[in-house]
Amino acid sequence: MGAHADPPGVNLPDAEAALAALAERMRAGVAHDAAFVGIYSGGAWLAERLASLVPGNHAVGYIDVSFYRDDYAKKGLKAGARRSELPFDVAGASIVLIDDVLYTGRSTRAAINELFDYGRPAAIELAVLVDRGGRELPIAADVVGVKLDVAHREQVEVRLVEGGARQDEVLVRERGHA
């Protein structure tokens, strides 16, 4: 957990427990040779961690959906845009698209669009650490670490703390608050 107070009515999950639950669920159904593709930024570290936790030979890649978002023309390019790195052939591959938080589904849609620019995968599955609901598109995760029920005005963030002891945390706070 973190040092942040839980919003009324929301019990925040332990990030490490959610990661362990996600990895356990993936062990049961993810192809042994599936490539793990993390959506920058939250899904990138998660893809790396899952590749070490889920048995198999999982190539790891990263995708930045900045140019593929449907709000790009309105909001412009977010700071910190990165180059997508897919060190395997996307055509014919089984891919597990990985993100930290699933909300509207727009980042997932953008990631799928970008993947198809690299080739036609055999299959794409979606794995997320936190499903917070509130979908605007008909997108659902195949594998979920934990589900949260939070208000639209609230933001869910998974924060990875680098260094010695793991102190990763799931935060929920009012939008616009740091």
XYZ file of C-alpha atoms in Angstrom:
178
model
C 0.000 0.000 0.000
C 1.186 3.528 0.143
C 1.196 6.394 2.557
C -1.842 7.850 0.838
C -5.227 7.568 2.506
C -7.800 5.444 0.775
C -10.632 7.473 -0.732
C -13.981 6.812 0.986
C -15.323 3.396 -0.020
C -12.125 2.247 -1.783
C -9.816 -0.381 -0.325
C -6.537 -0.071 -2.173
C -4.877 -3.320 -3.192
C -1.274 -4.132 -2.441
C 0.618 -3.696 -5.734
C 2.889 -6.694 -5.128
C -0.083 -8.940 -4.304
C -1.867 -7.743 -7.470
C 1.266 -8.498 -9.524
C 1.523 -11.982 -7.994
C -2.165 -12.624 -8.766
C -1.736 -11.405 -12.360
C 1.332 -13.614 -12.895
C -0.475 -16.646 -11.441
C -3.462 -16.128 -13.749
C -1.143 -15.695 -16.748
C 0.704 -18.953 -15.957
C -2.542 -20.825 -16.547
C -3.355 -19.489 -19.987
C -0.580 -17.572 -21.731
C 1.279 -19.323 -24.553
C 4.784 -20.486 -23.651
C 6.260 -18.433 -26.514
C 3.971 -15.376 -26.316
C 5.734 -12.044 -26.673
C 5.027 -9.540 -23.893
C 4.513 -5.962 -25.104
C 4.326 -3.273 -22.449
C 2.539 -0.013 -23.196
C 4.773 2.886 -22.091
C 5.043 3.890 -19.367
C 3.236 1.769 -16.799
C 3.128 -1.379 -18.895
C 6.850 -1.341 -19.724
C 8.165 -2.268 -16.269
C 5.226 -4.607 -15.797
C 6.084 -6.552 -18.991
C 9.664 -6.974 -17.764
C 8.557 -8.217 -14.351
C 5.971 -10.590 -15.813
C 8.487 -12.060 -18.264
C 10.541 -13.164 -15.260
C 7.505 -14.460 -13.326
C 5.592 -16.340 -16.038
C 7.286 -19.544 -17.261
C 8.182 -19.605 -20.932
C 10.334 -17.943 -23.527
C 8.783 -14.469 -23.668
C 10.375 -11.824 -25.863
C 9.718 -8.403 -24.337
C 8.922 -5.301 -26.345
C 7.568 -1.842 -25.684
C 5.072 0.295 -27.500
C 4.428 4.031 -27.271
C 0.922 4.906 -28.392
C 1.394 8.697 -28.345
C 0.951 9.143 -32.102
C -1.912 6.635 -32.294
C -4.194 8.110 -29.645
C -7.517 9.445 -30.913
C -6.999 12.607 -28.842
C -3.555 13.373 -30.337
C -4.879 16.211 -32.518
C -6.624 17.775 -29.515
C -4.023 17.263 -26.780
C -0.797 17.027 -28.784
C 2.212 14.901 -27.942
C 2.708 14.093 -24.270
C 6.118 14.830 -22.789
C 8.411 11.838 -22.638
C 7.259 10.102 -25.817
C 9.501 7.120 -26.566
C 10.310 4.971 -29.536
C 8.453 1.680 -29.772
C 10.784 -1.310 -29.526
C 9.544 -4.654 -30.826
C 12.598 -6.956 -31.100
C 10.636 -9.802 -32.683
C 8.506 -10.372 -35.772
C 4.969 -9.218 -34.997
C 3.519 -11.047 -38.021
C 2.159 -14.387 -36.826
C 3.199 -13.828 -33.195
C 1.103 -14.472 -30.112
C 1.253 -11.201 -28.185
C 0.224 -10.293 -24.671
C -0.313 -6.536 -24.545
C 0.404 -5.343 -20.990
C -0.615 -2.165 -19.180
C -0.765 -1.089 -15.566
C -4.282 0.430 -15.503
C -7.189 -0.205 -17.866
C -9.681 2.660 -17.915
C -11.353 3.949 -21.087
C -9.746 1.447 -23.478
C -8.314 4.168 -25.720
C -4.642 3.375 -25.033
C -5.325 -0.294 -25.728
C -7.042 0.558 -29.023
C -4.093 2.755 -29.994
C -1.611 -0.006 -29.118
C -3.468 -2.552 -31.244
C -3.518 -0.126 -34.170
C 0.238 0.388 -33.859
C 0.948 -3.342 -33.574
C -0.807 -3.919 -36.886
C 1.532 -1.394 -38.522
C 4.335 -3.872 -37.719
C 2.461 -6.913 -39.043
C -0.582 -9.081 -38.386
C -0.225 -10.985 -35.107
C -1.744 -14.443 -34.763
C -3.421 -13.324 -31.531
C -3.397 -10.423 -29.079
C -4.402 -10.808 -25.442
C -4.625 -8.003 -22.901
C -3.223 -8.275 -19.363
C -3.582 -5.418 -16.861
C -2.546 -5.009 -13.261
C -5.603 -2.890 -12.363
C -8.983 -2.736 -14.113
C -10.706 0.365 -12.783
C -13.791 0.175 -15.009
C -15.197 3.159 -16.900
C -14.722 1.838 -20.431
C -15.551 4.103 -23.367
C -14.722 1.421 -25.938
C -15.700 -2.271 -26.036
C -12.342 -3.492 -24.740
C -11.878 -5.992 -21.919
C -8.746 -7.484 -20.395
C -8.195 -11.218 -20.743
C -6.200 -11.320 -17.507
C -6.548 -8.905 -14.565
C -4.521 -8.617 -11.368
C -7.178 -6.707 -9.422
C -10.422 -4.839 -10.119
C -11.216 -1.516 -8.457
C -14.459 0.402 -8.387
C -13.586 4.098 -8.371
C -15.451 7.250 -9.343
C -14.891 8.866 -12.736
C -13.390 11.934 -11.037
C -10.688 9.767 -9.453
C -7.427 8.711 -11.017
C -5.743 5.349 -10.438
C -1.976 5.254 -10.632
C 0.443 2.410 -10.092
C 3.759 3.701 -8.843
C 6.895 1.599 -9.143
C 9.461 2.401 -6.492
C 12.981 1.524 -7.674
C 15.618 0.269 -5.313
C 16.031 -2.185 -2.443
C 12.813 -3.318 -0.855
C 9.746 -3.322 -3.085
C 7.402 -0.525 -2.199
C 5.287 -0.447 -5.347
C 1.896 1.060 -4.666
C -1.539 1.634 -6.121
C -2.821 5.173 -5.589
C -6.293 6.622 -6.045
C -6.805 10.374 -5.880
C -8.908 13.177 -7.275
C -7.932 14.087 -10.842
C -5.571 17.036 -11.045
C -4.023 16.477 -7.593
C -0.366 15.528 -7.268
